[in-house]
mmCIF file of C-alpha atoms and ligand atoms in Angstrom:
data_model
loop_
_atom_site.group_PDB
_atom_site.id
_atom_site.type_symbol
_atom_site.label_atom_id
_atom_site.label_comp_id
_atom_site.label_asym_id
_atom_site.label_seq_id
_atom_site.Cartn_x
_atom_site.Cartn_y
_atom_site.Cartn_z
ATOM 1 C CA MET A 7 -78.503 27.777 3.231
ATOM 2 C CA GLU A 8 -79.442 29.650 6.383
ATOM 3 C CA ILE A 9 -77.217 31.403 8.966
ATOM 4 C CA VAL A 10 -78.602 31.503 12.506
ATOM 5 C CA SER A 11 -77.159 32.735 15.782
ATOM 6 C CA THR A 12 -79.495 31.316 18.438
ATOM 7 C CA ILE A 13 -79.879 27.851 19.922
ATOM 8 C CA LYS A 14 -83.653 28.195 19.510
ATOM 9 C CA GLU A 15 -83.331 28.642 15.727
ATOM 10 C CA VAL A 16 -81.047 25.599 15.414
ATOM 11 C CA ARG A 17 -83.492 23.503 17.423
ATOM 12 C CA GLU A 18 -86.439 24.608 15.240
ATOM 13 C CA ASN A 19 -84.591 23.421 12.102
ATOM 14 C CA VAL A 20 -83.470 20.177 13.719
ATOM 15 C CA LYS A 21 -87.004 19.425 14.959
ATOM 16 C CA LYS A 22 -88.426 19.970 11.466
ATOM 17 C CA TRP A 23 -85.755 17.775 9.823
ATOM 18 C CA LYS A 24 -86.171 14.975 12.361
ATOM 19 C CA LYS A 25 -89.948 15.003 11.809
ATOM 20 C CA GLU A 26 -89.239 14.442 8.097
ATOM 21 C CA GLY A 27 -86.949 11.519 9.010
ATOM 22 C CA LEU A 28 -83.803 13.289 7.730
ATOM 23 C CA SER A 29 -80.306 12.506 9.028
ATOM 24 C CA ILE A 30 -78.040 15.285 10.292
ATOM 25 C CA GLY A 31 -74.267 15.718 10.036
ATOM 26 C CA LEU A 32 -72.466 18.280 12.223
ATOM 27 C CA VAL A 33 -69.139 19.911 11.344
ATOM 28 C CA PRO A 34 -67.880 21.820 14.401
ATOM 29 C CA THR A 35 -65.476 24.634 13.435
ATOM 30 C CA MET A 36 -64.036 27.864 14.774
ATOM 31 C CA GLY A 37 -64.533 29.507 11.377
ATOM 32 C CA TYR A 38 -62.030 31.043 8.965
ATOM 33 C CA LEU A 39 -62.723 27.978 6.887
ATOM 34 C CA HIS A 40 -60.165 26.462 4.519
ATOM 35 C CA GLU A 41 -60.087 23.405 2.243
ATOM 36 C CA GLY A 42 -59.643 21.137 5.285
ATOM 37 C CA HIS A 43 -63.003 22.287 6.682
ATOM 38 C CA ALA A 44 -64.541 22.162 3.185
ATOM 39 C CA SER A 45 -63.535 18.488 2.903
ATOM 40 C CA LEU A 46 -65.359 17.737 6.183
ATOM 41 C CA ILE A 47 -68.509 19.553 4.983
ATOM 42 C CA VAL A 48 -68.432 17.761 1.598
ATOM 43 C CA ARG A 49 -68.095 14.393 3.360
ATOM 44 C CA ALA A 50 -70.917 15.277 5.782
ATOM 45 C CA ALA A 51 -73.139 16.256 2.829
ATOM 46 C CA GLN A 52 -72.415 12.916 1.127
ATOM 47 C CA GLU A 53 -73.338 10.927 4.219
ATOM 48 C CA ASN A 54 -76.276 12.921 5.651
ATOM 49 C CA ASP A 55 -79.484 14.581 4.422
ATOM 50 C CA LYS A 56 -78.721 17.855 6.229
ATOM 51 C CA VAL A 57 -75.442 19.450 7.319
ATOM 52 C CA ILE A 58 -74.967 21.936 10.149
ATOM 53 C CA VAL A 59 -71.653 23.818 10.399
ATOM 54 C CA SER A 60 -70.988 25.501 13.734
ATOM 55 C CA ASP A 61 -68.807 28.592 13.382
ATOM 56 C CA PHE A 62 -67.759 29.668 16.865
ATOM 57 C CA VAL A 63 -64.398 30.767 18.274
ATOM 58 C CA ASN A 64 -64.788 29.015 21.601
ATOM 59 C CA PRO A 65 -63.321 31.153 24.422
ATOM 60 C CA THR A 66 -63.128 28.328 26.973
ATOM 61 C CA GLN A 67 -60.449 26.435 25.005
ATOM 62 C CA PHE A 68 -58.027 29.402 24.963
ATOM 63 C CA ALA A 69 -55.778 30.251 27.924
ATOM 64 C CA PRO A 70 -55.470 33.982 28.803
ATOM 65 C CA ASN A 71 -52.055 34.221 27.046
ATOM 66 C CA GLU A 72 -53.324 32.655 23.798
ATOM 67 C CA ASP A 73 -54.744 34.064 20.557
ATOM 68 C CA LEU A 74 -58.504 34.264 21.301
ATOM 69 C CA GLU A 75 -58.752 37.967 20.371
ATOM 70 C CA SER A 76 -56.619 37.762 17.227
ATOM 71 C CA TYR A 77 -58.022 34.431 15.989
ATOM 72 C CA PRO A 78 -59.092 35.158 12.374
ATOM 73 C CA ARG A 79 -62.819 35.614 11.740
ATOM 74 C CA ASN A 80 -64.734 36.154 8.484
ATOM 75 C CA LEU A 81 -68.342 34.970 8.439
ATOM 76 C CA GLU A 82 -69.002 36.187 4.885
ATOM 77 C CA ARG A 83 -66.163 34.088 3.489
ATOM 78 C CA ASP A 84 -67.129 31.126 5.685
ATOM 79 C CA ALA A 85 -70.686 31.294 4.328
ATOM 80 C CA GLN A 86 -69.348 30.987 0.759
ATOM 81 C CA VAL A 87 -67.262 27.918 1.667
ATOM 82 C CA CYS A 88 -70.242 26.336 3.465
ATOM 83 C CA GLN A 89 -72.611 27.042 0.569
ATOM 84 C CA GLN A 90 -70.193 25.637 -2.020
ATOM 85 C CA SER A 91 -69.479 22.535 0.070
ATOM 86 C CA GLY A 92 -73.119 21.598 0.649
ATOM 87 C CA ALA A 93 -74.005 22.887 4.133
ATOM 88 C CA ASP A 94 -77.644 23.637 4.998
ATOM 89 C CA LEU A 95 -77.262 25.659 8.171
ATOM 90 C CA ILE A 96 -74.492 27.721 9.786
ATOM 91 C CA PHE A 97 -74.753 28.142 13.546
ATOM 92 C CA HIS A 98 -72.820 31.297 14.438
ATOM 93 C CA PRO A 99 -73.572 32.047 18.086
ATOM 94 C CA SER A 100 -72.148 34.777 20.303
ATOM 95 C CA PRO A 101 -70.186 33.689 23.419
ATOM 96 C CA GLU A 102 -73.168 34.927 25.475
ATOM 97 C CA GLU A 103 -75.523 32.638 23.534
ATOM 98 C CA MET A 104 -73.269 29.642 24.188
ATOM 99 C CA TYR A 105 -72.306 30.265 27.816
ATOM 100 C CA TYR A 106 -74.330 31.426 30.810
ATOM 101 C CA PRO A 107 -72.199 34.012 32.647
ATOM 102 C CA ASP A 108 -72.474 31.921 35.825
ATOM 103 C CA ALA A 109 -71.972 28.492 34.167
ATOM 104 C CA VAL A 110 -70.310 26.042 36.561
ATOM 105 C CA THR A 111 -70.591 22.790 34.576
ATOM 106 C CA PHE A 112 -67.731 21.697 32.347
ATOM 107 C CA VAL A 113 -66.677 18.402 30.746
ATOM 108 C CA ASN A 114 -63.325 17.285 32.140
ATOM 109 C CA MET A 115 -61.321 14.363 30.835
ATOM 110 C CA THR A 116 -58.169 12.633 32.027
ATOM 111 C CA GLY A 117 -56.118 10.075 30.065
ATOM 112 C CA PRO A 118 -56.158 10.868 26.314
ATOM 113 C CA SER A 119 -56.276 14.618 27.005
ATOM 114 C CA ASP A 120 -53.288 14.643 29.396
ATOM 115 C CA GLU A 121 -50.365 14.357 26.947
ATOM 116 C CA LEU A 122 -49.265 16.391 23.873
ATOM 117 C CA CYS A 123 -51.439 19.548 23.525
ATOM 118 C CA GLY A 124 -53.035 18.777 26.904
ATOM 119 C CA LYS A 125 -49.618 19.265 28.539
ATOM 120 C CA SER A 126 -48.804 22.546 26.803
ATOM 121 C CA ARG A 127 -52.384 23.881 26.938
ATOM 122 C CA PRO A 128 -53.767 22.577 30.264
ATOM 123 C CA ILE A 129 -57.324 23.987 29.955
ATOM 124 C CA HIS A 130 -57.670 23.370 26.226
ATOM 125 C CA PHE A 131 -59.450 20.009 26.166
ATOM 126 C CA ARG A 132 -61.832 20.935 28.981
ATOM 127 C CA GLY A 133 -62.999 23.788 26.728
ATOM 128 C CA VAL A 134 -63.144 21.562 23.630
ATOM 129 C CA CYS A 135 -65.067 18.755 25.386
ATOM 130 C CA THR A 136 -67.475 21.247 26.949
ATOM 131 C CA VAL A 137 -68.268 23.144 23.754
ATOM 132 C CA VAL A 138 -68.497 19.984 21.630
ATOM 133 C CA SER A 139 -70.886 18.401 24.194
ATOM 134 C CA LYS A 140 -73.011 21.540 24.073
ATOM 135 C CA LEU A 141 -73.001 21.515 20.251
ATOM 136 C CA PHE A 142 -73.985 17.824 20.297
ATOM 137 C CA ASN A 143 -76.882 18.599 22.659
ATOM 138 C CA ILE A 144 -78.005 21.592 20.591
ATOM 139 C CA THR A 145 -77.820 19.927 17.165
ATOM 140 C CA THR A 146 -78.363 16.219 18.087
ATOM 141 C CA PRO A 147 -76.550 15.013 14.922
ATOM 142 C CA ASP A 148 -76.343 11.441 13.648
ATOM 143 C CA ARG A 149 -72.691 11.980 12.709
ATOM 144 C CA ALA A 150 -70.024 14.590 13.521
ATOM 145 C CA TYR A 151 -66.885 15.244 11.457
ATOM 146 C CA PHE A 152 -63.397 16.097 12.734
ATOM 147 C CA GLY A 153 -60.059 16.431 10.920
ATOM 148 C CA GLN A 154 -57.068 14.242 11.690
ATOM 149 C CA LYS A 155 -54.813 17.300 11.834
ATOM 150 C CA ASP A 156 -56.049 17.547 15.430
ATOM 151 C CA ALA A 157 -55.536 13.796 15.946
ATOM 152 C CA GLN A 158 -55.489 14.080 19.733
ATOM 153 C CA GLN A 159 -58.754 16.071 19.627
ATOM 154 C CA LEU A 160 -60.294 13.344 17.439
ATOM 155 C CA ALA A 161 -59.241 10.673 19.972
ATOM 156 C CA VAL A 162 -60.501 12.784 22.884
ATOM 157 C CA ILE A 163 -63.912 13.359 21.258
ATOM 158 C CA LYS A 164 -64.307 9.668 20.376
ATOM 159 C CA ARG A 165 -63.522 8.713 23.969
ATOM 160 C CA MET A 166 -65.911 11.345 25.354
ATOM 161 C CA VAL A 167 -68.705 10.131 23.066
ATOM 162 C CA ARG A 168 -68.136 6.574 24.287
ATOM 163 C CA ASP A 169 -67.848 7.490 27.968
ATOM 164 C CA LEU A 170 -70.883 9.822 28.008
ATOM 165 C CA ASN A 171 -73.060 7.626 25.732
ATOM 166 C CA PHE A 172 -73.685 10.226 23.040
ATOM 167 C CA ASP A 173 -75.543 8.404 20.263
ATOM 168 C CA ILE A 174 -73.365 10.009 17.560
ATOM 169 C CA GLU A 175 -70.926 8.508 15.067
ATOM 170 C CA ILE A 176 -67.616 10.387 15.062
ATOM 171 C CA VAL A 177 -66.041 10.466 11.608
ATOM 172 C CA GLY A 178 -62.320 11.262 11.348
ATOM 173 C CA CYS A 179 -61.178 12.754 8.024
ATOM 174 C CA PRO A 180 -57.658 12.970 6.496
ATOM 175 C CA ILE A 181 -55.350 15.971 6.835
ATOM 176 C CA ILE A 182 -55.607 18.342 3.863
ATOM 177 C CA ARG A 183 -52.288 19.906 2.863
ATOM 178 C CA GLU A 184 -51.049 22.741 0.689
ATOM 179 C CA ASN A 185 -49.225 21.575 -2.481
ATOM 180 C CA ASP A 186 -45.898 21.971 -0.678
ATOM 181 C CA GLY A 187 -47.000 19.805 2.267
ATOM 182 C CA LEU A 188 -47.958 22.376 4.914
ATOM 183 C CA ALA A 189 -51.074 21.178 6.760
ATOM 184 C CA LYS A 190 -53.983 23.570 6.150
ATOM 185 C CA SER A 191 -54.773 25.608 9.254
ATOM 186 C CA SER A 192 -56.624 28.838 9.978
ATOM 187 C CA ARG A 193 -53.472 29.901 11.869
ATOM 188 C CA ASN A 194 -51.331 29.716 8.682
ATOM 189 C CA THR A 195 -52.725 33.168 7.956
ATOM 190 C CA TYR A 196 -50.520 34.549 10.783
ATOM 191 C CA LEU A 197 -47.311 33.552 8.925
ATOM 192 C CA ASN A 198 -45.246 36.102 7.011
ATOM 193 C CA PRO A 199 -43.565 34.828 3.786
ATOM 194 C CA ALA A 200 -40.320 33.780 5.550
ATOM 195 C CA GLU A 201 -42.277 31.991 8.289
ATOM 196 C CA ARG A 202 -44.545 30.330 5.728
ATOM 197 C CA GLN A 203 -41.414 28.885 4.069
ATOM 198 C CA ALA A 204 -39.907 27.870 7.423
ATOM 199 C CA ALA A 205 -43.144 26.091 8.439
ATOM 200 C CA LEU A 206 -42.510 23.445 5.751
ATOM 201 C CA ILE A 207 -39.877 21.930 8.052
ATOM 202 C CA ILE A 208 -42.594 20.429 10.283
ATOM 203 C CA HIS A 209 -44.070 18.125 7.635
ATOM 204 C CA LYS A 210 -40.637 17.350 6.224
ATOM 205 C CA ALA A 211 -39.292 16.317 9.639
ATOM 206 C CA LEU A 212 -42.362 14.204 10.403
ATOM 207 C CA ASP A 213 -42.086 12.538 7.001
ATOM 208 C CA ASP A 214 -38.454 11.625 7.687
ATOM 209 C CA GLY A 215 -39.504 10.247 11.085
ATOM 210 C CA LYS A 216 -42.214 8.178 9.420
ATOM 211 C CA LYS A 217 -39.698 6.735 6.958
ATOM 212 C CA LEU A 218 -37.442 5.712 9.874
ATOM 213 C CA ILE A 219 -40.332 3.849 11.516
ATOM 214 C CA LEU A 220 -41.408 2.193 8.269
ATOM 215 C CA ASP A 221 -37.764 1.102 7.783
ATOM 216 C CA GLY A 222 -37.992 -0.737 11.108
ATOM 217 C CA GLU A 223 -36.921 1.708 13.852
ATOM 218 C CA LYS A 224 -38.762 0.744 17.051
ATOM 219 C CA ASN A 225 -37.154 3.119 19.513
ATOM 220 C CA SER A 226 -39.396 6.187 20.058
ATOM 221 C CA ALA A 227 -36.514 8.276 21.423
ATOM 222 C CA ALA A 228 -34.481 7.727 18.246
ATOM 223 C CA VAL A 229 -37.357 8.822 15.997
ATOM 224 C CA ILE A 230 -38.190 11.817 18.209
ATOM 225 C CA ALA A 231 -34.495 12.834 18.185
ATOM 226 C CA LYS A 232 -34.377 12.657 14.370
ATOM 227 C CA ILE A 233 -37.553 14.736 13.944
ATOM 228 C CA SER A 234 -36.414 17.266 16.560
ATOM 229 C CA GLU A 235 -32.956 17.608 14.998
ATOM 230 C CA ILE A 236 -34.444 18.458 11.588
ATOM 231 C CA ILE A 237 -36.891 21.003 13.027
ATOM 232 C CA SER A 238 -34.238 22.613 15.251
ATOM 233 C CA ALA A 239 -32.045 23.281 12.212
ATOM 234 C CA GLU A 240 -34.668 25.823 11.069
ATOM 235 C CA PRO A 241 -33.827 29.148 12.801
ATOM 236 C CA LEU A 242 -37.462 30.376 12.833
ATOM 237 C CA ALA A 243 -38.758 27.174 14.471
ATOM 238 C CA ARG A 244 -39.045 26.484 18.205
ATOM 239 C CA ILE A 245 -40.300 23.066 19.312
ATOM 240 C CA ASP A 246 -43.167 22.913 21.809
ATOM 241 C CA TYR A 247 -43.242 19.116 21.668
ATOM 242 C CA VAL A 248 -42.395 16.170 19.457
ATOM 243 C CA GLU A 249 -43.887 12.985 20.844
ATOM 244 C CA ILE A 250 -44.870 9.445 19.924
ATOM 245 C CA VAL A 251 -47.914 7.964 21.636
ATOM 246 C CA SER A 252 -50.166 4.957 21.274
ATOM 247 C CA PHE A 253 -53.332 5.718 19.294
ATOM 248 C CA PRO A 254 -56.119 6.283 20.142
ATOM 249 C CA ASP A 255 -55.440 6.081 23.890
ATOM 250 C CA ILE A 256 -52.615 8.685 23.681
ATOM 251 C CA LYS A 257 -50.099 7.116 26.083
ATOM 252 C CA VAL A 258 -46.392 7.911 25.741
ATOM 253 C CA ILE A 259 -44.551 4.802 24.494
ATOM 254 C CA ASP A 260 -40.841 3.899 24.526
ATOM 255 C CA THR A 261 -41.192 1.137 21.942
ATOM 256 C CA ILE A 262 -43.034 1.665 18.659
ATOM 257 C CA LYS A 263 -45.596 -1.081 18.315
ATOM 258 C CA GLY A 264 -49.248 -1.322 17.243
ATOM 259 C CA ASP A 265 -51.147 1.817 16.219
ATOM 260 C CA ILE A 266 -49.174 4.970 16.935
ATOM 261 C CA LEU A 267 -49.494 8.731 16.581
ATOM 262 C CA ALA A 268 -46.373 10.845 16.044
ATOM 263 C CA ALA A 269 -47.261 14.478 16.721
ATOM 264 C CA ALA A 270 -45.440 17.794 16.769
ATOM 265 C CA ALA A 271 -46.331 21.282 17.934
ATOM 266 C CA VAL A 272 -43.878 23.908 16.755
ATOM 267 C CA TYR A 273 -43.745 27.685 17.077
ATOM 268 C CA ILE A 274 -42.847 29.337 13.782
ATOM 269 C CA GLY A 275 -42.155 32.871 14.960
ATOM 270 C CA ASN A 276 -45.098 33.456 17.331
ATOM 271 C CA THR A 277 -47.460 31.033 15.576
ATOM 272 C CA ARG A 278 -47.976 27.610 17.102
ATOM 273 C CA LEU A 279 -48.624 24.965 14.424
ATOM 274 C CA ILE A 280 -49.413 21.288 14.863
ATOM 275 C CA ASP A 281 -49.005 18.336 12.507
ATOM 276 C CA ASN A 282 -48.802 14.575 12.817
ATOM 277 C CA PHE A 283 -48.919 11.158 11.228
ATOM 278 C CA ILE A 284 -50.646 7.983 12.327
ATOM 279 C CA ILE A 285 -49.347 4.496 11.597
ATOM 280 C CA GLU A 286 -51.927 1.772 11.971
ATOM 281 C CA ARG A 287 -50.581 -1.765 12.216
ATOM 282 C CA GLN A 288 -52.280 -4.009 14.699
ATOM 283 C CA CYS A 289 -49.883 -5.831 17.040
ATOM 284 C CA THR A 290 -46.537 -5.413 15.206
HETATM 285 O O1 LIG B 28 -61.086 21.952 16.010
HETATM 286 C C1 LIG B 28 -61.669 23.018 16.256
HETATM 287 O O2 LIG B 28 -61.782 23.903 15.404
HETATM 288 C C2 LIG B 28 -62.250 23.251 17.643
HETATM 289 O O3 LIG B 28 -61.427 22.722 18.634
HETATM 290 C C3 LIG B 28 -63.701 22.731 17.795
HETATM 291 C C4 LIG B 28 -63.763 21.220 17.657
HETATM 292 C C5 LIG B 28 -64.586 23.375 16.741
HETATM 293 C C6 LIG B 28 -64.236 23.097 19.166
HETATM 294 O O4 LIG B 28 -64.252 24.474 19.368
#
């Protein structure tokens, strides 16, 4: 496995592989890799001849008040995870390599990026769509892998790929959880032991909401109220949003019907965590 930091080096590898007729899978990440990322790399290695992992904390998807500076970074550890999971190349660029200082072109979306995290983090998806488009252009993969923990991001990327005619298959992969249910996230590392315990309320509340829906509840407000009530009972938790939307077009719905995404963003202390569930049932 090789680690490179320039676009030129990635392109040299890609050119060589394409000449040999090899397929390429891309796993875009911001590093500090955990088992969730490892599962994406393993899947990419099963389905492609070569796997590129991008490891880049993308500044354009963070607002000035967010955690860009403190976001955890550890390339050495990431390299071990990539090696063990079957990656062939890590692309670890600097911000200067990825962005011209006078760049004026960005990828903007409306619709699926407007609700949920798009509401609380207004510039977030512009940064995600821009960096992912750039990574697609740099690596020209056959397939790219994204986790369902960021379900809205997955929907946004799929829509962008369709709208901009990228010839890339987007593969969504299941949420990987700790044994006690907490969704794996690089940001879990910010939690102190009391917060780590408190964070369990998010999955528990969502699970109870899911049960309500599976038992026949069709009123979004009732399910949102139940989930919110459970989370609010935890003193260390502060709700950013709890919402139910249609999936994958991410429109707020009053009545639960068809494929839906129930998503929550919750501050545990100062750490903002997200989690969700999807229910797929055509036309019920
Ligand atoms: O999901 C992430 O880690 C990031 O949003 C992504 C897709 C790597 C873009 O920076």
